[in-house]
Short mmCIF file of C-alpha atoms and ligand atoms in Angstrom, two decimals:
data_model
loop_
_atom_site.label_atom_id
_atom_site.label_comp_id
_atom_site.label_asym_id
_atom_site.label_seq_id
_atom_site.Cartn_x
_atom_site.Cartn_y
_atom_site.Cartn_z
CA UNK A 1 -2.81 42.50 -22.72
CA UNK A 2 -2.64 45.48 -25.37
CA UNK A 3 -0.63 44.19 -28.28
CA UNK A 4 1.26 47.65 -28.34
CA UNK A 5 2.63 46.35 -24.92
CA UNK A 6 6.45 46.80 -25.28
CA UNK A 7 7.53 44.19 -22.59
CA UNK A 8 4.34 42.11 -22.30
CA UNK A 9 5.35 38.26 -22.39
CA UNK A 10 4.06 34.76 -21.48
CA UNK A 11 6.62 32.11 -20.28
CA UNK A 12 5.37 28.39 -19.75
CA UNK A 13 8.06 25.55 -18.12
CA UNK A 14 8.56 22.83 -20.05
CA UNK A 15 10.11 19.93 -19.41
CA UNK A 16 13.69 19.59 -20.53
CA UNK A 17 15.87 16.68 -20.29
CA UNK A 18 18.34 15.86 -17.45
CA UNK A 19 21.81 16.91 -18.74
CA UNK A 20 25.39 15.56 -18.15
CA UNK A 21 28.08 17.99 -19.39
CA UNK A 22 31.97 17.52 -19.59
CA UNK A 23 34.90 15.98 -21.31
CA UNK A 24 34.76 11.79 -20.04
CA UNK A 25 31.01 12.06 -20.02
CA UNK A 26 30.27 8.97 -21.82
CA UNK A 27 31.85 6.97 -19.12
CA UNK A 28 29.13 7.98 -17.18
CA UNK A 29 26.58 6.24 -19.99
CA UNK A 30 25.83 3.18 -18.09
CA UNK A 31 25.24 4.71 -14.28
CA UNK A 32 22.62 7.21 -16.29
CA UNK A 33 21.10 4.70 -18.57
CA UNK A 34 20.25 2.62 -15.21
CA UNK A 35 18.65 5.37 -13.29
CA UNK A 36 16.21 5.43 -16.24
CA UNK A 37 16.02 1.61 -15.15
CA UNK A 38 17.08 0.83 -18.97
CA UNK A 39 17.92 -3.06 -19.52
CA UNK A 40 17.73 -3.62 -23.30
CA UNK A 41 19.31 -0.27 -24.91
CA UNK A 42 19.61 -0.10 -28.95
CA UNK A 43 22.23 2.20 -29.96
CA UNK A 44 21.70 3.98 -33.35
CA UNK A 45 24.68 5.80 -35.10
CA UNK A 46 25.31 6.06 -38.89
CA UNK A 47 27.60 3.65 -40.95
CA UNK A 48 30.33 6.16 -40.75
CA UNK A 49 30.05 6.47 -37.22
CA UNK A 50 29.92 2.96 -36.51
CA UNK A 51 33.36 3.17 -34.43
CA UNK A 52 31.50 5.51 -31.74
CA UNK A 53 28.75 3.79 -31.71
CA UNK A 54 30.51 0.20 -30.40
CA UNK A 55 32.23 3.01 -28.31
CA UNK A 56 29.06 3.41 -26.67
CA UNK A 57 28.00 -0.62 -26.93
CA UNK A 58 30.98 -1.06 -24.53
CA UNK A 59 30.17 1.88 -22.10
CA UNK A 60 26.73 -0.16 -21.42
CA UNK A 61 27.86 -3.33 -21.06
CA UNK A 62 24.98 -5.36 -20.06
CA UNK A 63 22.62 -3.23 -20.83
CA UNK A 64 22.55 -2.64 -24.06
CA UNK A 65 21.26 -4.92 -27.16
CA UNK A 66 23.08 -4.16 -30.31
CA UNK A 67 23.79 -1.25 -32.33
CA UNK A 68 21.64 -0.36 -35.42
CA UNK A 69 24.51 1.69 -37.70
CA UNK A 70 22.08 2.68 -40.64
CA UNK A 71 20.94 6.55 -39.93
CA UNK A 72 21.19 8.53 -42.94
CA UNK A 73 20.54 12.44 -43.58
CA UNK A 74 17.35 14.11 -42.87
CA UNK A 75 15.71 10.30 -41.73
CA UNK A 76 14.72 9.08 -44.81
CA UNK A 77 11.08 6.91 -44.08
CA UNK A 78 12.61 3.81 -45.64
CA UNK A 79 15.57 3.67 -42.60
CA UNK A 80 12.30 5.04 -39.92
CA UNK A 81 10.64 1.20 -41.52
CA UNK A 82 13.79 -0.50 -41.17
CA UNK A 83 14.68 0.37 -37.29
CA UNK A 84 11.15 -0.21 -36.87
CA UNK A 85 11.30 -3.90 -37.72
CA UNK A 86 14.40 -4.11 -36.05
CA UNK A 87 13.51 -3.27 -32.96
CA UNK A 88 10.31 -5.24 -33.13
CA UNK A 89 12.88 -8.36 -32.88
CA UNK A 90 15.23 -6.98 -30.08
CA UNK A 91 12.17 -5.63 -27.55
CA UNK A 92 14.75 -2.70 -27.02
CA UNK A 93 13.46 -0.44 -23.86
CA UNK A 94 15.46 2.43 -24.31
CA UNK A 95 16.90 4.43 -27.71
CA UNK A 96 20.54 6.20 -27.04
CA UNK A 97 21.13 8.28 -30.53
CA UNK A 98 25.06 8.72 -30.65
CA UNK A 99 25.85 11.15 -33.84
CA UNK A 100 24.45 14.35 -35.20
CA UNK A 101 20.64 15.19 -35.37
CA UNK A 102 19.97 12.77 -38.46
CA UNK A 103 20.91 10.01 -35.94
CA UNK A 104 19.05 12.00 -33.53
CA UNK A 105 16.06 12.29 -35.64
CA UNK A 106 16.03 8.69 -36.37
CA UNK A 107 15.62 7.49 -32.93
CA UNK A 108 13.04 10.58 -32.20
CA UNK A 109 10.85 9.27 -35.46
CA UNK A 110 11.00 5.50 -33.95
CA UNK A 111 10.17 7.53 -30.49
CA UNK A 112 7.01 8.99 -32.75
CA UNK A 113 5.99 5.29 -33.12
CA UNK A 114 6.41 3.76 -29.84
CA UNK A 115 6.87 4.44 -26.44
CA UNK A 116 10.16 4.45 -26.36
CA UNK A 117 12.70 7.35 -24.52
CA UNK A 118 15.88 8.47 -25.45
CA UNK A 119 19.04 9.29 -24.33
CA UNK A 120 21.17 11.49 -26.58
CA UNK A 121 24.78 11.75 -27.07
CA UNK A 122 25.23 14.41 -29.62
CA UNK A 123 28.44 14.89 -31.98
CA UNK A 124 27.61 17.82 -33.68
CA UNK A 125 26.27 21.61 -32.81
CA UNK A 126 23.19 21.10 -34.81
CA UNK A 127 20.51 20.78 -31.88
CA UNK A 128 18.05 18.32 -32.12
CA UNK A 129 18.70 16.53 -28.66
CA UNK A 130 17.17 20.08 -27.01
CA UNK A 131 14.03 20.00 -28.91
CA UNK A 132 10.59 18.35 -29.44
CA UNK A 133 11.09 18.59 -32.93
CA UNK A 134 11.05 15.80 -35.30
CA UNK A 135 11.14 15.36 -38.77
CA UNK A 136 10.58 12.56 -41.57
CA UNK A 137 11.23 12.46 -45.15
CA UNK A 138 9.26 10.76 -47.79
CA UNK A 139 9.08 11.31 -51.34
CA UNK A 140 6.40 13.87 -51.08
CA UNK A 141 9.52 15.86 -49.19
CA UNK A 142 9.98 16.69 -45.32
CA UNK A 143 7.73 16.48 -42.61
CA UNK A 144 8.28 17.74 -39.46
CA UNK A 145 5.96 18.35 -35.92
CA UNK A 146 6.03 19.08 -32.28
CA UNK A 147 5.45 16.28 -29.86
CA UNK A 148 6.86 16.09 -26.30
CA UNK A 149 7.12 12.43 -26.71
CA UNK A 150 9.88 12.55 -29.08
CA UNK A 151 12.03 14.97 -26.50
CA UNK A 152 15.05 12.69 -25.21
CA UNK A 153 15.03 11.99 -20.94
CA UNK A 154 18.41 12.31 -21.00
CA UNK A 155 21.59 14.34 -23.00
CA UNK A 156 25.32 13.20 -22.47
CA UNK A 157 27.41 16.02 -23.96
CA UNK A 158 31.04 14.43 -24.24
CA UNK A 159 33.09 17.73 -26.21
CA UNK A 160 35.67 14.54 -26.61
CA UNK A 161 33.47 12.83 -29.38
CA UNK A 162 33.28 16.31 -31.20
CA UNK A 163 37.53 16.68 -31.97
CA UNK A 164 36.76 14.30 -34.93
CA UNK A 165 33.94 16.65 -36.76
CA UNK A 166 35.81 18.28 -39.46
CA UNK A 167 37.04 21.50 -39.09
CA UNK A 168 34.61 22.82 -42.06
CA UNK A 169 31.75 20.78 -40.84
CA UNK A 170 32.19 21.97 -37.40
CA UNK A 171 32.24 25.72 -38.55
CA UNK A 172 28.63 25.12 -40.49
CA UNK A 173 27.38 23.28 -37.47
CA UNK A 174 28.08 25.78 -35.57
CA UNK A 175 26.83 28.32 -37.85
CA UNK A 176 23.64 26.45 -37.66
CA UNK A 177 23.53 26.88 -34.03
CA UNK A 178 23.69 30.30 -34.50
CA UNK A 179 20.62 30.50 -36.63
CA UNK A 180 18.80 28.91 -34.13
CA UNK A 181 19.76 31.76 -31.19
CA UNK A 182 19.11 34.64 -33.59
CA UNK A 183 15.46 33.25 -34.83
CA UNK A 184 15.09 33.13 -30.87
CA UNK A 185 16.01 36.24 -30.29
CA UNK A 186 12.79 37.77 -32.37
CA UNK A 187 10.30 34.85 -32.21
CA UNK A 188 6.86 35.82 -31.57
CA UNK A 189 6.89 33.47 -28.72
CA UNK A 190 10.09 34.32 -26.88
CA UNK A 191 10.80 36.22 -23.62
CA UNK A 192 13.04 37.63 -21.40
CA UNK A 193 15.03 33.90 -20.32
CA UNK A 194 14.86 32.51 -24.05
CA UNK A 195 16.87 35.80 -24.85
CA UNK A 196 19.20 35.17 -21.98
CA UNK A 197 19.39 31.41 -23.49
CA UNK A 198 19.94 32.92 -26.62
CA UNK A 199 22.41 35.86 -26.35
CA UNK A 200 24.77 33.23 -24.45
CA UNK A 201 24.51 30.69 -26.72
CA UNK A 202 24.99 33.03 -29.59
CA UNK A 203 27.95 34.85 -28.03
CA UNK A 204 29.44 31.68 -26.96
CA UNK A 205 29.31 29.94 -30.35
CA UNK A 206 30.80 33.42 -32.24
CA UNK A 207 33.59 32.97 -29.48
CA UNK A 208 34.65 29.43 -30.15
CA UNK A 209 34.09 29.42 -33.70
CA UNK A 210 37.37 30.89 -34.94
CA UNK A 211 39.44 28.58 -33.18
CA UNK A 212 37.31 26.14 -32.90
CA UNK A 213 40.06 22.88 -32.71
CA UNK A 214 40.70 24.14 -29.18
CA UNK A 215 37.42 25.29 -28.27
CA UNK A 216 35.05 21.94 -28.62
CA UNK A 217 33.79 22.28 -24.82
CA UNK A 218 32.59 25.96 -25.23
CA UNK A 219 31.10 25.54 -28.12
CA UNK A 220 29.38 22.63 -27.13
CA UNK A 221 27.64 24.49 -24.13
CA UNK A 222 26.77 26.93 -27.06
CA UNK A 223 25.54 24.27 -28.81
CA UNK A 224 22.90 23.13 -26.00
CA UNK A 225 21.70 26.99 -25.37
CA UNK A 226 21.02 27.25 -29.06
CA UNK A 227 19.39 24.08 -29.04
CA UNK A 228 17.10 24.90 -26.15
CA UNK A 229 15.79 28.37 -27.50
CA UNK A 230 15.16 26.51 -31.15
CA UNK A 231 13.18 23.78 -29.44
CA UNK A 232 11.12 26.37 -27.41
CA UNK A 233 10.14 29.16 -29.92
CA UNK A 234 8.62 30.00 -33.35
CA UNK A 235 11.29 29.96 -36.50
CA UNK A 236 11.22 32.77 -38.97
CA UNK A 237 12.37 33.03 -42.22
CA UNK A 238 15.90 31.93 -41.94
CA UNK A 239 14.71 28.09 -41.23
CA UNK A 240 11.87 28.38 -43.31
CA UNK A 241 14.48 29.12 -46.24
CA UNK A 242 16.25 25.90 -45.25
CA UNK A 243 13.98 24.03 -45.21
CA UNK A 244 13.09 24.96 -48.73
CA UNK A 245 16.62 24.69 -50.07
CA UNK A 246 17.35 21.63 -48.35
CA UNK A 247 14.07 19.65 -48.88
CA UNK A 248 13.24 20.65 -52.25
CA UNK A 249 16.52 21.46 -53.81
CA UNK A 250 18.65 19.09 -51.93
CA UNK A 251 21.16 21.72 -50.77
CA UNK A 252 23.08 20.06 -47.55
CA UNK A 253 21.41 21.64 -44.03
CA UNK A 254 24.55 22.81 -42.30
CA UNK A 255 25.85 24.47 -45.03
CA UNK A 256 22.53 25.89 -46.27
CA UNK A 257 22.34 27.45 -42.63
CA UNK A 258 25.86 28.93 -42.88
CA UNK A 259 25.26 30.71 -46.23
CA UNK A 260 21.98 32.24 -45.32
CA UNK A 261 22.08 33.53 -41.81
CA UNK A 262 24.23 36.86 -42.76
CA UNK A 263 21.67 37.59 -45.10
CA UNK A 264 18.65 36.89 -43.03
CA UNK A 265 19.72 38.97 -40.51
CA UNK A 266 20.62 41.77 -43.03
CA UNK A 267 16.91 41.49 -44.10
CA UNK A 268 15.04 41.39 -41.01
CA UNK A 269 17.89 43.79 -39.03
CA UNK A 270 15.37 46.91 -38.91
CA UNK A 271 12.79 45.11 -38.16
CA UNK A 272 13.94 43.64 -35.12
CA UNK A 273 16.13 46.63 -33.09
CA UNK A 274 15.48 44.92 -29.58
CA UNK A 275 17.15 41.40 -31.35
CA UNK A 276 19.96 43.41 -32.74
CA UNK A 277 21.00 44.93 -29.79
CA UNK A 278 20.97 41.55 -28.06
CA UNK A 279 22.86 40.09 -31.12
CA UNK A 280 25.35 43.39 -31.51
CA UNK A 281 26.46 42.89 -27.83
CA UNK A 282 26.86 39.09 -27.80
CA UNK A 283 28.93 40.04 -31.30
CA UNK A 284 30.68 42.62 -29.28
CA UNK A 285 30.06 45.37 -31.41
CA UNK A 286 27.70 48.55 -30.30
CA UNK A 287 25.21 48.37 -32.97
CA UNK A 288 22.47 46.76 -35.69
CA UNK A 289 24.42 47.56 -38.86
CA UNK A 290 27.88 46.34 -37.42
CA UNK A 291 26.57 43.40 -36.06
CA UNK A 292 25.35 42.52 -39.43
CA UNK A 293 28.43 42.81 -41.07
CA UNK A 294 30.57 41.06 -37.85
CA UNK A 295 27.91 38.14 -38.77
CA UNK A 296 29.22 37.64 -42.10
CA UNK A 297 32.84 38.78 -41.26
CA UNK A 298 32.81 35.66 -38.82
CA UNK A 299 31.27 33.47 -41.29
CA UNK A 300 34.11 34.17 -44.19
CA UNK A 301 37.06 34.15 -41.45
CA UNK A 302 35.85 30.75 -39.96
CA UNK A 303 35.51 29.58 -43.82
CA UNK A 304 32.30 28.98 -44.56
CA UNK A 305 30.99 28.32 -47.91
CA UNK A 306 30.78 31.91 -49.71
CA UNK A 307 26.91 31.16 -51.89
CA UNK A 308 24.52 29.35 -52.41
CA UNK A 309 25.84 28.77 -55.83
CA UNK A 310 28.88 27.16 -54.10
CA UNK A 311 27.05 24.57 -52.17
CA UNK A 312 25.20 23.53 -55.56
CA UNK A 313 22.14 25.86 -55.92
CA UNK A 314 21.73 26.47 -59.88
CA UNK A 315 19.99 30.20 -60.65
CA UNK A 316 17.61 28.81 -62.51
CA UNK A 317 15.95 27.41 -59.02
CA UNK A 318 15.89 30.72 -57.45
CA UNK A 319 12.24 31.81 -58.52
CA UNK A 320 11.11 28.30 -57.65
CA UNK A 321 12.73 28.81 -54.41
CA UNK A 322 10.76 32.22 -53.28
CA UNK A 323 7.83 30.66 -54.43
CA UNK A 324 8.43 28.18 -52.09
CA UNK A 325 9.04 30.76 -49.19
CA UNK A 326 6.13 32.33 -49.23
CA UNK A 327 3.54 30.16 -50.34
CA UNK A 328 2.17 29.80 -46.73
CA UNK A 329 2.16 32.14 -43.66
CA UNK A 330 4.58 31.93 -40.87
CA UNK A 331 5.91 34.33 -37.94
CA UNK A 332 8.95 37.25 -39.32
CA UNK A 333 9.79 40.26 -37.63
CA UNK A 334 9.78 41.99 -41.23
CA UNK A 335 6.58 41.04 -43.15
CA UNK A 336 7.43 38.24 -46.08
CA UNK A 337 6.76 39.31 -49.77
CA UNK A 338 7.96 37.53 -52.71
CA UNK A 339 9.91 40.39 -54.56
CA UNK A 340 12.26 41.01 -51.28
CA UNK A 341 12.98 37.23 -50.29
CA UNK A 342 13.95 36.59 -53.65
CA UNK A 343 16.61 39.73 -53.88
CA UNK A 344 17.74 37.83 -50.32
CA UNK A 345 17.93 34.70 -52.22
CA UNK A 346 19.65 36.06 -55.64
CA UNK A 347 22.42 37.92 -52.88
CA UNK A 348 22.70 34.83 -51.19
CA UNK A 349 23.32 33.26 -54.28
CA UNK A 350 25.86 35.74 -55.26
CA UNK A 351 27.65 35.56 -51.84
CA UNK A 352 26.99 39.63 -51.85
P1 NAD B 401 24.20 14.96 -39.53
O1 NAD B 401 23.67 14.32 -38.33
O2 NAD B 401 23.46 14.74 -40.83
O3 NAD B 401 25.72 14.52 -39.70
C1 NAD B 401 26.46 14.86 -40.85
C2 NAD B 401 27.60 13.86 -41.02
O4 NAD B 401 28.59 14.08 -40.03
C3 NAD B 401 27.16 12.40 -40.87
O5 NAD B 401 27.80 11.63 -41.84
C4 NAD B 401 27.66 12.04 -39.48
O6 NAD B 401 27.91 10.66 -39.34
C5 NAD B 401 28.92 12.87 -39.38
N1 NAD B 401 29.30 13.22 -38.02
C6 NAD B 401 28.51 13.71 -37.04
N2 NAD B 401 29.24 13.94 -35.94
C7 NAD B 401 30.52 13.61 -36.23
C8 NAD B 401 31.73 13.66 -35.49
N3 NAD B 401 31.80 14.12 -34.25
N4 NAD B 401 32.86 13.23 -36.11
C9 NAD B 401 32.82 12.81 -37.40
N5 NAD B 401 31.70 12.75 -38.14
C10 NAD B 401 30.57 13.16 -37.57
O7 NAD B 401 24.37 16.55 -39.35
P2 NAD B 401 23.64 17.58 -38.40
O8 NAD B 401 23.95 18.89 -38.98
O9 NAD B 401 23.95 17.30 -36.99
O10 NAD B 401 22.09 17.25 -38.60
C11 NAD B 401 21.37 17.71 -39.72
C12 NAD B 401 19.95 17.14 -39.72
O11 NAD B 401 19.34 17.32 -38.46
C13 NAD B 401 19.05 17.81 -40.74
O12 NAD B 401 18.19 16.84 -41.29
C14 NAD B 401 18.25 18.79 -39.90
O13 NAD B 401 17.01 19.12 -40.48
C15 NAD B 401 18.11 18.04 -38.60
N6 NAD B 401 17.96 18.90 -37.42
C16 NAD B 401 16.87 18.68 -36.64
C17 NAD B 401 16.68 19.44 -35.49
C18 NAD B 401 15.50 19.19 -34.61
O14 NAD B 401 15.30 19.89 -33.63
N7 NAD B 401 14.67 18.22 -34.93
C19 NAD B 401 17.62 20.42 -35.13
C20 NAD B 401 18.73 20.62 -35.96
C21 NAD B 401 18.88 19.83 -37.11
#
């Protein structure tokens, strides 16, 4: 295939889990859980979620075996060690993740270290019930991999457990969706259906965002195309700049997300025309350079944080940061060099 091939792709099927969509969904948690031929379910949720997840304890009835309400941000070893042993003494069969994708991540690191499937019911627009993507962190910092066995069986979107994310929380999530649709939209790996994926997902999130209180089902759908296309491509430099920010400077991940993609995509905009079309017309404008600037229009009229210095970055860290960024290789439509990701950084910092 010559590489100057304009339209040249490969696509390869993978599995994806089984998916029950709509407002009431939970209620249909224990019919599902026994098709899977579940008997001994543990529920995981965090502390502050503890109400949902005895929500779900009564849904299952019979089936289930307790609820383990200790999943904390970006799954922490020490709580991966402590469901461990817990489970060891409750012979659970079957993990059902209720939450956003720490909770998510917790059962898919326990899934890492057993055999054990999972059913997600997700809570948040972050993604990680779509993907094959897990992630662990230790005090070396955050791990993360690709392994099929971590993928949940099963995903019960209920938009009724998402009216209680806060409004600000919700608008970051959702931002963070986003992210995941654009990096699609110029991976090496995508092609012509993760664009589809994307472009909907994108379009559909950037339509429910600015009222999202009355919007929780569409952006939920949103929510599970952006998830999709993150779980089945390459990221770029947008979560590669996360994942600095949040593992090594302790900035929070939705927010992080938020802040950054207007800039990202300002960066990597003329790099990428056949993504900016895609993302112009799901933005419903006719072209790169608007799009850009509807991208960070939406972001300040849905109210998310302005900087990076207003979600606790401190200057000083910004050098440390680019060195971070480009101390190893990885796939960008625009070519990564330290001088230009740290401008990014210093306008992102700015909120410029
Ligand atoms: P989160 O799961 O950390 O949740 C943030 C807080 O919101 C928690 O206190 C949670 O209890 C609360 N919350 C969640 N849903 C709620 C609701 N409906 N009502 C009230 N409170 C609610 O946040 P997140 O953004 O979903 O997940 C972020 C983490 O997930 C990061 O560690 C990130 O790296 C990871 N992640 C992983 C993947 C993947 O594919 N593996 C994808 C996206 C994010």
């Amino acid at each position: 295939m010559s590489a100057r091939a304009k339209h040249a792709f490969v696509h390869q099927s993978v599995p994806a889990p089984r998916v029950v969509f709509g407002p009431g969904a939970l209620a249909t948690l224990a019919d599902e859980v026994a098709r899977l031929g579940a008997e001994r379910v543990l529920v995981l949720c965090t502390p502050g979620q503890a109400a949902l997840g005895k929500l779900a304890v009564e849904q299952l009835g019979s089936r289930v075996i307790g609820c383990h309400a200790h999943a904390r941000p970006h799954v922490p070893l020490g709580t991966v060690t402590e469901a461990l042993g817990a489970i060891g003494l409750t012979r659970a069969d079957l993990l059902l993740p209720i939450g956003g994708s720490s909770t998510i991540g917790l059962a898919k690191a326990i899934a890492l270290a057993t055999t054990l499937s999972i059913v997600a019911v997700p809570t948040t627009y972050a993604g990680s019930e779509a993907t094959p993507i897990w992630g662990v962190t230790d005090a070396a910092g955050k791990r993360t991999g690709r392994d099929l066995r971590v993928l949940p069986r099963l995903i019960v979107y209920d938009p009724e457990l998402t009216q209680s994310l806060p409004i600000g929380l919700s608008v970051t999530s959702g931002l963070n969706a986003i992210a995941h649709a654009i990096e699609a939209l110029y991976a090496p790996d995508g092609n012509p259906l993760i664009s589809a994926l994307a472009e909907d997902g994108l379009r559909g999130m950037a339509e429910a965002l600015p009222h999202i209180a009355s919007a929780r089902e569409e952006a939920l759908q949103a929510a599970w195309l952006c998830g999709t296309v993150l779980g089945r491509t390459t990221m770029g430099l947008h979560h590669k700049l996360c994942h600095v920010l949040g593992g090594s400077f302790d900035l929070p991940h939705a927010e992080t997300h938020a802040v950054l993609i207007p800039h990202v995509v300002r960066h990597n905009a003329s790099h990428a025309p056949d993504a900016m079309k895609r993302i112009a017309r799901a933005l419903d404008v006719s072209n790169g350079p608007d799009a850009v600037d509807r991208l960070a229009a939406l972001a300040k009229r849905v109210g998310a944080p302005p900087s990076l210095a207003a979600i606790g970055m401190s200057e000083e860290s910004l050098e440390q940061a680019a060195d971070l960024a480009v101390a190893s290789p990885y796939a960008n439509p625009r070519l990564i060099d330290r001088s230009s990701v740290l401008e990014l950084l210093q306008r992102a910092f700015q909120g410029v």
